[in-house]
Amino acid sequence: MGSLMWLLQWPIRAIVLLIVAWLPLGVEVSSFPIAMLSAVVIGLLGTLLIWPLKLLLGPVWAVTSLVGLISPVSLLFNWAITVVLFGLAAWLIKGFRLKNGVVSAILGGVVYAVLSAVILRILGLDVDFTRAAALITTAPVV
């Protein structure tokens, strides 16, 4: 059931992306199929790139958050990763555009992440979008 819930997230995240595009944040999505593709790409990029991004940002995070003791800094780094994934997806997909560049990526990525989390939690579908990455961390190292 967990993998089915993960798959059910994509159309909901596509609708969230259309809501984000409707808001005056500088995010443009041309259609629902493009929003669906974008949601899938953001999820797949998150699964594939979460570890390289955490390794890249890890030393800065460790210093600025005192190795996790300052949780707002950790939250900011998670949002930074979300913004990078959001911007990368917009760069890869024709029909998903950030009119104001980095500003649109920041505003759109944060609103997308917050709205997605709230709506998925309300619907009981709040399975981590980077489930594959989480499985890697629990796998024993041989």
PDB file of C-alpha atoms in Angstrom:
ATOM      1  CA  MET A   1       0.000   0.000   0.000  1.00  0.00           C
ATOM      2  CA  GLY A   2       2.939   2.360   0.693  1.00  0.00           C
ATOM      3  CA  SER A   3       4.101   2.354  -2.940  1.00  0.00           C
ATOM      4  CA  LEU A   4       0.522   2.925  -4.145  1.00  0.00           C
ATOM      5  CA  MET A   5       0.223   5.921  -1.807  1.00  0.00           C
ATOM      6  CA  TRP A   6       3.521   7.222  -3.218  1.00  0.00           C
ATOM      7  CA  LEU A   7       2.111   6.973  -6.751  1.00  0.00           C
ATOM      8  CA  LEU A   8      -1.104   8.734  -5.690  1.00  0.00           C
ATOM      9  CA  GLN A   9       0.986  11.719  -4.616  1.00  0.00           C
ATOM     10  CA  TRP A  10       1.925  12.646  -8.190  1.00  0.00           C
ATOM     11  CA  PRO A  11      -1.500  13.810  -9.432  1.00  0.00           C
ATOM     12  CA  ILE A  12      -2.032  15.685  -6.164  1.00  0.00           C
ATOM     13  CA  ARG A  13       1.379  17.329  -6.474  1.00  0.00           C
ATOM     14  CA  ALA A  14       0.524  18.208 -10.085  1.00  0.00           C
ATOM     15  CA  ILE A  15      -2.617  19.984  -8.868  1.00  0.00           C
ATOM     16  CA  VAL A  16      -0.525  21.752  -6.202  1.00  0.00           C
ATOM     17  CA  LEU A  17       1.877  22.854  -8.938  1.00  0.00           C
ATOM     18  CA  LEU A  18      -1.059  24.304 -10.903  1.00  0.00           C
ATOM     19  CA  ILE A  19      -2.131  26.172  -7.760  1.00  0.00           C
ATOM     20  CA  VAL A  20       1.415  27.523  -7.376  1.00  0.00           C
ATOM     21  CA  ALA A  21       1.314  28.623 -11.044  1.00  0.00           C
ATOM     22  CA  TRP A  22      -1.987  30.396 -10.405  1.00  0.00           C
ATOM     23  CA  LEU A  23      -0.449  32.419  -7.563  1.00  0.00           C
ATOM     24  CA  PRO A  24       1.565  35.558  -8.469  1.00  0.00           C
ATOM     25  CA  LEU A  25       4.954  33.913  -7.871  1.00  0.00           C
ATOM     26  CA  GLY A  26       6.320  33.939 -11.407  1.00  0.00           C
ATOM     27  CA  VAL A  27       5.781  30.211 -11.980  1.00  0.00           C
ATOM     28  CA  GLU A  28       4.141  29.160 -15.251  1.00  0.00           C
ATOM     29  CA  VAL A  29       2.826  25.688 -16.057  1.00  0.00           C
ATOM     30  CA  SER A  30       1.195  25.306 -19.453  1.00  0.00           C
ATOM     31  CA  SER A  31      -1.161  22.356 -18.733  1.00  0.00           C
ATOM     32  CA  PHE A  32      -2.072  19.547 -16.358  1.00  0.00           C
ATOM     33  CA  PRO A  33       0.033  16.987 -18.290  1.00  0.00           C
ATOM     34  CA  ILE A  34       3.048  19.312 -17.944  1.00  0.00           C
ATOM     35  CA  ALA A  35       2.271  19.718 -14.228  1.00  0.00           C
ATOM     36  CA  MET A  36       2.046  15.934 -13.889  1.00  0.00           C
ATOM     37  CA  LEU A  37       5.357  15.445 -15.696  1.00  0.00           C
ATOM     38  CA  SER A  38       6.926  18.167 -13.535  1.00  0.00           C
ATOM     39  CA  ALA A  39       5.708  16.529 -10.313  1.00  0.00           C
ATOM     40  CA  VAL A  40       7.167  13.200 -11.436  1.00  0.00           C
ATOM     41  CA  VAL A  41      10.470  14.815 -12.432  1.00  0.00           C
ATOM     42  CA  ILE A  42      10.731  16.739  -9.139  1.00  0.00           C
ATOM     43  CA  GLY A  43      10.126  13.481  -7.258  1.00  0.00           C
ATOM     44  CA  LEU A  44      12.620  11.502  -9.319  1.00  0.00           C
ATOM     45  CA  LEU A  45      15.236  14.242  -9.090  1.00  0.00           C
ATOM     46  CA  GLY A  46      14.702  14.293  -5.330  1.00  0.00           C
ATOM     47  CA  THR A  47      15.257  10.550  -5.167  1.00  0.00           C
ATOM     48  CA  LEU A  48      18.336  10.623  -7.404  1.00  0.00           C
ATOM     49  CA  LEU A  49      19.969  13.852  -6.211  1.00  0.00           C
ATOM     50  CA  ILE A  50      19.158  13.985  -2.505  1.00  0.00           C
ATOM     51  CA  TRP A  51      22.463  12.405  -1.460  1.00  0.00           C
ATOM     52  CA  PRO A  52      24.736  14.415  -3.793  1.00  0.00           C
ATOM     53  CA  LEU A  53      23.000  17.631  -2.678  1.00  0.00           C
ATOM     54  CA  LYS A  54      23.294  16.712   0.993  1.00  0.00           C
ATOM     55  CA  LEU A  55      26.969  15.850   0.527  1.00  0.00           C
ATOM     56  CA  LEU A  56      27.546  19.151  -1.252  1.00  0.00           C
ATOM     57  CA  LEU A  57      25.661  21.223   1.322  1.00  0.00           C
ATOM     58  CA  GLY A  58      26.549  19.021   4.311  1.00  0.00           C
ATOM     59  CA  PRO A  59      29.697  20.793   5.484  1.00  0.00           C
ATOM     60  CA  VAL A  60      28.013  24.209   5.313  1.00  0.00           C
ATOM     61  CA  TRP A  61      24.948  22.806   7.110  1.00  0.00           C
ATOM     62  CA  ALA A  62      27.118  21.240   9.835  1.00  0.00           C
ATOM     63  CA  VAL A  63      28.897  24.508  10.563  1.00  0.00           C
ATOM     64  CA  THR A  64      25.875  26.821  10.396  1.00  0.00           C
ATOM     65  CA  SER A  65      23.533  24.562  12.367  1.00  0.00           C
ATOM     66  CA  LEU A  66      26.102  23.367  14.911  1.00  0.00           C
ATOM     67  CA  VAL A  67      25.637  19.827  13.580  1.00  0.00           C
ATOM     68  CA  GLY A  68      21.856  19.980  13.740  1.00  0.00           C
ATOM     69  CA  LEU A  69      21.498  21.705  17.091  1.00  0.00           C
ATOM     70  CA  ILE A  70      19.895  24.741  15.466  1.00  0.00           C
ATOM     71  CA  SER A  71      16.863  23.227  13.725  1.00  0.00           C
ATOM     72  CA  PRO A  72      15.740  26.327  11.760  1.00  0.00           C
ATOM     73  CA  VAL A  73      19.030  26.120   9.839  1.00  0.00           C
ATOM     74  CA  SER A  74      18.264  22.470   9.003  1.00  0.00           C
ATOM     75  CA  LEU A  75      14.838  23.513   7.759  1.00  0.00           C
ATOM     76  CA  LEU A  76      16.424  26.170   5.539  1.00  0.00           C
ATOM     77  CA  PHE A  77      18.783  23.617   4.000  1.00  0.00           C
ATOM     78  CA  ASN A  78      15.869  21.256   3.273  1.00  0.00           C
ATOM     79  CA  TRP A  79      14.080  24.146   1.572  1.00  0.00           C
ATOM     80  CA  ALA A  80      17.255  25.012  -0.348  1.00  0.00           C
ATOM     81  CA  ILE A  81      17.307  21.468  -1.721  1.00  0.00           C
ATOM     82  CA  THR A  82      13.623  21.771  -2.645  1.00  0.00           C
ATOM     83  CA  VAL A  83      14.305  25.047  -4.475  1.00  0.00           C
ATOM     84  CA  VAL A  84      17.187  23.466  -6.409  1.00  0.00           C
ATOM     85  CA  LEU A  85      14.994  20.520  -7.450  1.00  0.00           C
ATOM     86  CA  PHE A  86      12.126  22.853  -8.393  1.00  0.00           C
ATOM     87  CA  GLY A  87      14.423  25.044 -10.509  1.00  0.00           C
ATOM     88  CA  LEU A  88      16.098  22.065 -12.153  1.00  0.00           C
ATOM     89  CA  ALA A  89      12.739  20.570 -13.118  1.00  0.00           C
ATOM     90  CA  ALA A  90      11.653  23.905 -14.627  1.00  0.00           C
ATOM     91  CA  TRP A  91      14.904  24.035 -16.583  1.00  0.00           C
ATOM     92  CA  LEU A  92      14.380  20.484 -17.926  1.00  0.00           C
ATOM     93  CA  ILE A  93      10.682  20.650 -18.850  1.00  0.00           C
ATOM     94  CA  LYS A  94       9.302  22.743 -21.670  1.00  0.00           C
ATOM     95  CA  GLY A  95       6.049  24.287 -20.486  1.00  0.00           C
ATOM     96  CA  PHE A  96       7.224  24.709 -16.872  1.00  0.00           C
ATOM     97  CA  ARG A  97       8.808  28.144 -16.608  1.00  0.00           C
ATOM     98  CA  LEU A  98      10.153  30.405 -13.874  1.00  0.00           C
ATOM     99  CA  LYS A  99       9.528  33.968 -15.110  1.00  0.00           C
ATOM    100  CA  ASN A 100      11.651  35.648 -12.444  1.00  0.00           C
ATOM    101  CA  GLY A 101      14.462  33.085 -12.302  1.00  0.00           C
ATOM    102  CA  VAL A 102      15.824  32.372  -8.842  1.00  0.00           C
ATOM    103  CA  VAL A 103      13.141  34.458  -7.109  1.00  0.00           C
ATOM    104  CA  SER A 104      10.403  32.385  -8.766  1.00  0.00           C
ATOM    105  CA  ALA A 105      12.280  29.185  -7.906  1.00  0.00           C
ATOM    106  CA  ILE A 106      12.530  30.189  -4.243  1.00  0.00           C
ATOM    107  CA  LEU A 107       8.936  31.360  -3.888  1.00  0.00           C
ATOM    108  CA  GLY A 108       7.473  28.577  -6.023  1.00  0.00           C
ATOM    109  CA  GLY A 109       9.585  25.831  -4.467  1.00  0.00           C
ATOM    110  CA  VAL A 110       8.769  26.804  -0.899  1.00  0.00           C
ATOM    111  CA  VAL A 111       5.034  27.260  -1.557  1.00  0.00           C
ATOM    112  CA  TYR A 112       4.976  23.978  -3.522  1.00  0.00           C
ATOM    113  CA  ALA A 113       6.683  22.112  -0.658  1.00  0.00           C
ATOM    114  CA  VAL A 114       4.446  23.586   2.058  1.00  0.00           C
ATOM    115  CA  LEU A 115       1.162  23.148   0.158  1.00  0.00           C
ATOM    116  CA  SER A 116       2.099  19.616  -0.879  1.00  0.00           C
ATOM    117  CA  ALA A 117       2.948  18.628   2.683  1.00  0.00           C
ATOM    118  CA  VAL A 118      -0.262  20.103   4.117  1.00  0.00           C
ATOM    119  CA  ILE A 119      -2.597  18.659   1.471  1.00  0.00           C
ATOM    120  CA  LEU A 120      -0.961  15.221   1.479  1.00  0.00           C
ATOM    121  CA  ARG A 121      -1.103  15.085   5.277  1.00  0.00           C
ATOM    122  CA  ILE A 122      -4.800  16.045   5.242  1.00  0.00           C
ATOM    123  CA  LEU A 123      -5.474  13.284   2.686  1.00  0.00           C
ATOM    124  CA  GLY A 124      -3.397  10.756   4.635  1.00  0.00           C
ATOM    125  CA  LEU A 125      -0.911  10.354   1.772  1.00  0.00           C
ATOM    126  CA  ASP A 126       2.125  11.911   3.462  1.00  0.00           C
ATOM    127  CA  VAL A 127       4.617   9.262   2.382  1.00  0.00           C
ATOM    128  CA  ASP A 128       8.121  10.714   1.976  1.00  0.00           C
ATOM    129  CA  PHE A 129       8.678  11.645  -1.676  1.00  0.00           C
ATOM    130  CA  THR A 130      12.286  10.491  -1.466  1.00  0.00           C
ATOM    131  CA  ARG A 131      11.433   7.020  -0.169  1.00  0.00           C
ATOM    132  CA  ALA A 132      14.161   5.391  -2.271  1.00  0.00           C
ATOM    133  CA  ALA A 133      16.769   7.634  -0.705  1.00  0.00           C
ATOM    134  CA  ALA A 134      15.498   6.703   2.755  1.00  0.00           C
ATOM    135  CA  LEU A 135      15.784   3.020   1.900  1.00  0.00           C
ATOM    136  CA  ILE A 136      19.417   3.523   0.969  1.00  0.00           C
ATOM    137  CA  THR A 137      20.185   4.895   4.432  1.00  0.00           C
ATOM    138  CA  THR A 138      18.632   1.893   6.176  1.00  0.00           C
ATOM    139  CA  ALA A 139      20.369  -0.688   3.952  1.00  0.00           C
ATOM    140  CA  PRO A 140      23.287  -2.398   5.665  1.00  0.00           C
ATOM    141  CA  VAL A 141      26.693  -1.562   4.267  1.00  0.00           C
ATOM    142  CA  VAL A 142      28.493  -4.726   3.180  1.00  0.00           C
TER     143      VAL A 142
END
